[in-house]
Amino acid sequence: MAVTLICPDKDPNPWIRALNALDPALDIRVWPDDHPRDDIDLALTWAHPSGVLKEYPGLGCISSMGAGVDHLLSDPGLPEAVPVVRLVDDNLVRDMAEYLLLAVLCHFRQFDVYQADQSEKTWHPLDPINKQDCPVGIMGLGQLGRAAARRLSKEGFPVLGWKNSPGALPETETFHGDGQLADFLGRTRILICLLPLTPATRHILNLETFSKLHPGAYLINVGRGGHLREEDLMTALDRGILSGACLDVFETEPLGTDHPFWTHPRIRITPHVSSQTDVFSVAPQVLENIRRLRSGTPLLNLVDPKKGY
Ligand code: GLV
């Protein structure tokens, strides 16, 4: 059994240390170093160059290095017969819920306004907002979305959720499908996008969507940059349809230094850090999938390529 790491934008060494700490005999190779490719069983990937997985004829599993798999499924050169798995991890779930609580509270407690006031030495207390008047709407109720819903609801925010298919959840008023999207948006004051990026969800954060939100709503995008039509965000902010946005993901990462988002007074930017993989925490599930490949038992956290997650 041998593993290859294909992550040109990431340092592979922490992954090697974490995997070898659990299995010192594991044969790990790093793309694009010169190495035999025929005996590689599992590829662990992040932002791999399109088509490169075809260099490995014996792959039994392709694993994302994160929770998302859009970087894999959007590759036209992805070997079709090879199962794709993603990482599911309590730390990822906890960190995302924490980031979202922070982003929601910064907006709700009007920190953005006070920060702007501070730069002008302005003392201007605003009236507090009632949580009951500030429903948070979460698009995407997978593991991350459900955990965020629980956390926000525990803090006293009314939480609404929108997903593909019907299904009730505790502490969350759920809406589903295109038919209930407008009702969901109309009630939402803070919109969180945690959807997987698929052809159906690309550019779902557009002017039409924003116009259906409660006027002056706030946007938090922690899904993918491809969910947002960037020029529509600028228009929605200019017209007061949205009051501000907190963005962790972008169509092109890193965000170019000349991008208008950097200097927009009502956009808060973080560099794709809402929930970062802790290699030591996820290494056991990668090794477990290697063991499962060896024994021919079903893989953990298998992705359905048709659904896109
Ligand atoms: C991060 O964006 C991930 O998919 O884990």
Short mmCIF file of C-alpha atoms and ligand atoms in Angstrom, two decimals:
data_model
loop_
_atom_site.label_atom_id
_atom_site.label_comp_id
_atom_site.label_asym_id
_atom_site.label_seq_id
_atom_site.Cartn_x
_atom_site.Cartn_y
_atom_site.Cartn_z
CA MET A 1 0.00 0.00 0.00
CA ALA A 2 1.33 3.43 -0.90
CA VAL A 3 -0.13 6.91 -0.67
CA THR A 4 0.51 10.03 -2.70
CA LEU A 5 -0.06 13.56 -1.50
CA ILE A 6 -1.12 15.95 -4.28
CA CYS A 7 -1.45 19.40 -2.76
CA PRO A 8 0.68 21.92 -4.68
CA ASP A 9 -0.55 24.87 -2.55
CA LYS A 10 -0.04 23.19 0.83
CA ASP A 11 2.99 21.96 2.75
CA PRO A 12 2.75 18.14 2.66
CA ASN A 13 5.15 17.67 5.60
CA PRO A 14 2.62 17.97 8.45
CA TRP A 15 0.50 15.32 6.67
CA ILE A 16 3.51 13.03 6.33
CA ARG A 17 4.35 13.49 10.02
CA ALA A 18 0.77 12.85 11.15
CA LEU A 19 0.30 9.73 8.99
CA ASN A 20 3.73 8.28 9.80
CA ALA A 21 3.20 8.94 13.52
CA LEU A 22 0.35 6.44 13.38
CA ASP A 23 1.88 4.11 10.81
CA PRO A 24 5.67 4.52 10.49
CA ALA A 25 5.78 1.92 7.72
CA LEU A 26 3.29 3.73 5.48
CA ASP A 27 4.90 4.50 2.12
CA ILE A 28 4.06 8.15 1.35
CA ARG A 29 5.07 9.92 -1.85
CA VAL A 30 4.54 13.51 -2.85
CA TRP A 31 3.43 14.76 -6.26
CA PRO A 32 5.16 16.02 -8.42
CA ASP A 33 8.36 14.41 -7.07
CA ASP A 34 9.73 11.68 -9.26
CA HIS A 35 8.21 8.45 -7.90
CA PRO A 36 6.69 5.21 -9.17
CA ARG A 37 2.97 5.75 -9.70
CA ASP A 38 1.71 2.24 -10.48
CA ASP A 39 1.53 0.98 -6.89
CA ILE A 40 -0.21 4.00 -5.34
CA ASP A 41 -3.53 3.01 -3.75
CA LEU A 42 -4.76 6.23 -2.20
CA ALA A 43 -4.34 9.84 -3.28
CA LEU A 44 -4.81 12.54 -0.66
CA THR A 45 -5.51 15.77 -2.52
CA TRP A 46 -6.20 19.48 -2.24
CA ALA A 47 -6.43 21.76 -5.30
CA HIS A 48 -4.73 19.15 -7.48
CA PRO A 49 -3.92 20.04 -11.10
CA SER A 50 -6.70 18.84 -13.37
CA GLY A 51 -6.07 15.44 -14.95
CA VAL A 52 -3.15 14.49 -12.70
CA LEU A 53 -5.02 11.65 -10.98
CA LYS A 54 -5.01 9.75 -14.27
CA GLU A 55 -1.24 9.31 -13.77
CA TYR A 56 -2.07 6.73 -11.06
CA PRO A 57 -3.54 3.61 -12.69
CA GLY A 58 -3.96 1.57 -9.48
CA LEU A 59 -5.87 4.06 -7.32
CA GLY A 60 -8.51 2.52 -5.06
CA CYS A 61 -9.55 5.75 -3.35
CA ILE A 62 -9.20 9.50 -3.77
CA SER A 63 -9.50 11.48 -0.54
CA SER A 64 -10.01 15.19 -0.15
CA MET A 65 -7.80 16.87 2.46
CA GLY A 66 -10.85 18.78 3.64
CA ALA A 67 -14.60 18.57 4.01
CA GLY A 68 -15.25 19.85 0.48
CA VAL A 69 -14.82 17.79 -2.69
CA ASP A 70 -15.75 20.35 -5.35
CA HIS A 71 -12.07 20.60 -6.36
CA LEU A 72 -12.19 16.89 -7.19
CA LEU A 73 -15.63 16.56 -8.76
CA SER A 74 -15.09 19.55 -11.06
CA ASP A 75 -12.02 17.88 -12.62
CA PRO A 76 -13.00 16.48 -16.05
CA GLY A 77 -9.95 14.21 -15.73
CA LEU A 78 -11.14 12.56 -12.49
CA PRO A 79 -10.90 8.76 -12.93
CA GLU A 80 -14.59 7.82 -12.94
CA ALA A 81 -14.39 4.40 -11.35
CA VAL A 82 -12.39 5.47 -8.29
CA PRO A 83 -14.39 6.23 -5.13
CA VAL A 84 -13.99 9.72 -3.64
CA VAL A 85 -14.07 10.30 0.12
CA ARG A 86 -13.99 13.47 2.18
CA LEU A 87 -12.91 14.24 5.72
CA VAL A 88 -15.48 14.43 8.47
CA ASP A 89 -14.06 15.67 11.72
CA ASP A 90 -15.42 16.99 15.01
CA ASN A 91 -12.78 19.76 15.07
CA LEU A 92 -13.83 21.00 11.63
CA VAL A 93 -17.44 21.05 12.77
CA ARG A 94 -16.65 22.83 16.05
CA ASP A 95 -14.41 25.44 14.39
CA MET A 96 -16.97 26.27 11.73
CA ALA A 97 -19.72 26.74 14.33
CA GLU A 98 -17.38 28.98 16.35
CA TYR A 99 -16.42 31.12 13.32
CA LEU A 100 -20.07 31.56 12.39
CA LEU A 101 -21.07 32.51 15.91
CA LEU A 102 -18.30 35.11 15.92
CA ALA A 103 -19.29 36.51 12.51
CA VAL A 104 -22.96 36.65 13.51
CA LEU A 105 -22.20 38.35 16.84
CA CYS A 106 -19.85 40.92 15.25
CA HIS A 107 -22.68 41.98 12.98
CA PHE A 108 -25.43 41.67 15.58
CA ARG A 109 -23.46 43.71 18.18
CA GLN A 110 -22.62 46.23 15.40
CA PHE A 111 -18.85 45.93 15.79
CA ASP A 112 -18.34 46.83 12.12
CA VAL A 113 -20.08 50.15 12.67
CA TYR A 114 -18.13 50.88 15.86
CA GLN A 115 -14.86 50.04 14.11
CA ALA A 116 -15.65 52.59 11.40
CA ASP A 117 -16.69 55.10 14.10
CA GLN A 118 -13.42 54.53 15.95
CA SER A 119 -11.38 55.39 12.85
CA GLU A 120 -13.16 58.77 12.88
CA LYS A 121 -13.05 59.16 16.70
CA THR A 122 -16.85 59.16 16.73
CA TRP A 123 -18.72 58.26 19.94
CA HIS A 124 -22.13 57.14 18.72
CA PRO A 125 -23.92 54.41 20.69
CA LEU A 126 -26.55 52.61 18.63
CA ASP A 127 -29.77 51.08 19.91
CA PRO A 128 -29.37 47.37 20.67
CA ILE A 129 -31.05 44.87 18.35
CA ASN A 130 -33.30 42.18 19.76
CA LYS A 131 -32.22 38.64 18.87
CA GLN A 132 -35.81 37.73 18.15
CA ASP A 133 -35.72 40.33 15.36
CA CYS A 134 -32.58 38.83 13.88
CA PRO A 135 -33.30 35.37 12.46
CA VAL A 136 -30.27 33.62 11.01
CA GLY A 137 -30.91 31.60 7.85
CA ILE A 138 -28.50 28.79 7.01
CA MET A 139 -28.35 27.45 3.46
CA GLY A 140 -27.02 23.90 3.64
CA LEU A 141 -27.83 21.67 6.59
CA GLY A 142 -25.14 19.02 6.37
CA GLN A 143 -23.01 18.25 9.39
CA LEU A 144 -21.48 21.74 9.50
CA GLY A 145 -24.80 23.52 8.96
CA ARG A 146 -26.60 21.51 11.64
CA ALA A 147 -23.86 22.16 14.20
CA ALA A 148 -23.90 25.89 13.41
CA ALA A 149 -27.69 25.90 13.77
CA ARG A 150 -27.45 24.28 17.20
CA ARG A 151 -24.78 26.74 18.37
CA LEU A 152 -26.66 29.83 17.17
CA SER A 153 -29.92 28.60 18.55
CA LYS A 154 -28.27 27.99 21.94
CA GLU A 155 -27.19 31.65 21.86
CA GLY A 156 -30.81 32.68 21.46
CA PHE A 157 -31.02 33.42 17.73
CA PRO A 158 -34.06 32.16 15.84
CA VAL A 159 -32.54 29.79 13.25
CA LEU A 160 -34.00 28.95 9.86
CA GLY A 161 -32.50 26.37 7.53
CA TRP A 162 -32.83 25.68 3.82
CA LYS A 163 -31.87 22.45 2.11
CA ASN A 164 -32.58 20.29 -0.88
CA SER A 165 -35.00 17.79 0.54
CA PRO A 166 -37.68 17.91 3.23
CA GLY A 167 -36.83 16.91 6.80
CA ALA A 168 -37.33 18.44 10.22
CA LEU A 169 -34.51 19.39 12.56
CA PRO A 170 -34.63 20.34 16.24
CA GLU A 171 -34.30 24.07 17.00
CA THR A 172 -34.36 24.95 13.29
CA GLU A 173 -37.32 25.92 11.17
CA THR A 174 -36.57 24.09 7.94
CA PHE A 175 -37.44 24.99 4.37
CA HIS A 176 -36.58 22.98 1.29
CA GLY A 177 -36.29 23.16 -2.45
CA ASP A 178 -36.86 26.02 -4.88
CA GLY A 179 -40.51 26.28 -3.83
CA GLN A 180 -39.67 27.37 -0.27
CA LEU A 181 -36.57 29.44 -0.99
CA ALA A 182 -38.38 32.79 -1.17
CA ASP A 183 -40.15 32.18 2.19
CA PHE A 184 -36.84 31.25 3.79
CA LEU A 185 -35.05 34.30 2.40
CA GLY A 186 -37.89 36.70 3.27
CA ARG A 187 -37.54 35.81 6.97
CA THR A 188 -33.73 35.89 7.06
CA ARG A 189 -31.73 38.84 8.51
CA ILE A 190 -28.35 37.10 8.48
CA LEU A 191 -27.76 34.67 5.62
CA ILE A 192 -25.10 31.97 5.98
CA CYS A 193 -24.03 29.91 2.96
CA LEU A 194 -22.72 26.46 3.84
CA LEU A 195 -23.88 24.67 0.71
CA PRO A 196 -21.68 22.28 -1.24
CA LEU A 197 -20.63 23.81 -4.56
CA THR A 198 -22.39 21.93 -7.36
CA PRO A 199 -23.67 23.05 -10.78
CA ALA A 200 -27.05 23.68 -9.09
CA THR A 201 -25.65 25.93 -6.36
CA ARG A 202 -23.06 27.88 -8.40
CA HIS A 203 -23.87 31.62 -8.16
CA ILE A 204 -26.88 30.97 -5.92
CA LEU A 205 -25.82 34.10 -4.00
CA ASN A 206 -26.92 36.57 -6.65
CA LEU A 207 -28.91 39.80 -6.83
CA GLU A 208 -32.24 37.99 -7.17
CA THR A 209 -31.53 35.98 -4.02
CA PHE A 210 -30.35 39.07 -2.11
CA SER A 211 -33.47 41.00 -3.17
CA LYS A 212 -35.69 38.39 -1.51
CA LEU A 213 -33.94 38.72 1.87
CA HIS A 214 -35.17 40.94 4.65
CA PRO A 215 -34.04 44.44 3.51
CA GLY A 216 -30.56 45.30 4.76
CA ALA A 217 -29.70 41.67 5.55
CA TYR A 218 -26.12 40.57 6.20
CA LEU A 219 -24.31 37.84 4.24
CA ILE A 220 -21.78 35.33 5.55
CA ASN A 221 -20.23 33.06 2.91
CA VAL A 222 -18.20 30.13 4.17
CA GLY A 223 -19.25 27.74 1.40
CA ARG A 224 -17.21 28.36 -1.71
CA GLY A 225 -16.35 31.45 -3.72
CA GLY A 226 -18.28 29.96 -6.64
CA HIS A 227 -21.55 30.35 -4.73
CA LEU A 228 -21.32 34.12 -4.95
CA ARG A 229 -21.72 36.24 -8.06
CA GLU A 230 -19.19 38.81 -6.95
CA GLU A 231 -20.46 41.80 -8.94
CA ASP A 232 -23.97 41.19 -7.54
CA LEU A 233 -22.63 41.56 -4.01
CA MET A 234 -21.17 44.97 -4.88
CA THR A 235 -24.51 46.04 -6.40
CA ALA A 236 -26.51 44.75 -3.42
CA LEU A 237 -24.26 46.66 -0.99
CA ASP A 238 -24.41 49.87 -3.07
CA ARG A 239 -28.21 49.69 -3.18
CA GLY A 240 -28.60 48.89 0.53
CA ILE A 241 -30.17 45.52 -0.27
CA LEU A 242 -27.43 44.06 1.92
CA SER A 243 -25.90 45.95 4.85
CA GLY A 244 -22.60 44.06 4.80
CA ALA A 245 -20.85 40.78 4.23
CA CYS A 246 -18.31 38.53 5.86
CA LEU A 247 -16.49 36.41 3.27
CA ASP A 248 -14.10 33.55 3.93
CA VAL A 249 -14.07 32.04 0.42
CA PHE A 250 -13.52 33.55 -3.01
CA GLU A 251 -13.85 32.60 -6.66
CA THR A 252 -10.07 33.02 -6.98
CA GLU A 253 -7.89 32.30 -3.97
CA PRO A 254 -5.74 33.98 -2.84
CA LEU A 255 -7.86 37.05 -3.47
CA GLY A 256 -6.00 39.33 -5.91
CA THR A 257 -4.53 42.47 -4.35
CA ASP A 258 -6.51 44.68 -6.77
CA HIS A 259 -9.86 43.05 -5.92
CA PRO A 260 -12.47 45.64 -4.82
CA PHE A 261 -13.60 43.47 -1.89
CA TRP A 262 -10.38 44.26 0.02
CA THR A 263 -11.18 47.93 0.44
CA HIS A 264 -14.97 47.85 0.64
CA PRO A 265 -15.97 49.38 3.99
CA ARG A 266 -18.78 46.89 4.53
CA ILE A 267 -16.97 43.69 3.58
CA ARG A 268 -15.02 41.72 6.16
CA ILE A 269 -12.51 39.28 4.70
CA THR A 270 -10.82 36.22 6.18
CA PRO A 271 -8.45 34.06 4.08
CA HIS A 272 -10.37 30.72 3.93
CA VAL A 273 -9.78 29.91 7.58
CA SER A 274 -13.29 29.40 8.94
CA SER A 275 -12.54 25.73 9.54
CA GLN A 276 -9.07 24.35 8.85
CA THR A 277 -8.13 20.70 8.79
CA ASP A 278 -6.09 19.57 11.81
CA VAL A 279 -3.91 16.89 10.25
CA PHE A 280 -3.38 15.01 13.50
CA SER A 281 -7.11 14.89 14.12
CA VAL A 282 -7.98 13.52 10.65
CA ALA A 283 -5.00 11.17 10.14
CA PRO A 284 -6.79 8.21 11.85
CA GLN A 285 -9.66 8.30 9.32
CA VAL A 286 -7.23 8.39 6.39
CA LEU A 287 -5.45 5.34 7.80
CA GLU A 288 -8.76 3.65 8.49
CA ASN A 289 -9.67 4.09 4.82
CA ILE A 290 -6.32 2.57 3.83
CA ARG A 291 -7.12 -0.41 6.09
CA ARG A 292 -10.57 -0.66 4.51
CA LEU A 293 -9.08 -0.57 1.03
CA ARG A 294 -6.80 -3.46 2.02
CA SER A 295 -9.65 -5.52 3.43
CA GLY A 296 -12.17 -4.57 0.75
CA THR A 297 -14.67 -3.16 3.28
CA PRO A 298 -16.79 -0.05 2.58
CA LEU A 299 -14.89 3.24 2.80
CA LEU A 300 -15.63 5.96 5.38
CA ASN A 301 -17.22 9.25 4.32
CA LEU A 302 -17.89 8.20 0.77
CA VAL A 303 -19.06 10.97 -1.57
CA ASP A 304 -21.95 10.58 -4.00
CA PRO A 305 -20.57 12.18 -7.20
CA LYS A 306 -24.11 12.63 -8.54
CA LYS A 307 -25.12 14.71 -5.53
CA GLY A 308 -21.74 16.44 -5.37
CA TYR A 309 -21.18 15.84 -1.63
C1 GLV B 1 -12.41 23.67 3.48
O1 GLV B 1 -12.81 24.52 2.78
C2 GLV B 1 -12.78 22.27 3.39
O2 GLV B 1 -13.44 21.89 2.43
O3 GLV B 1 -12.42 21.53 4.31
#
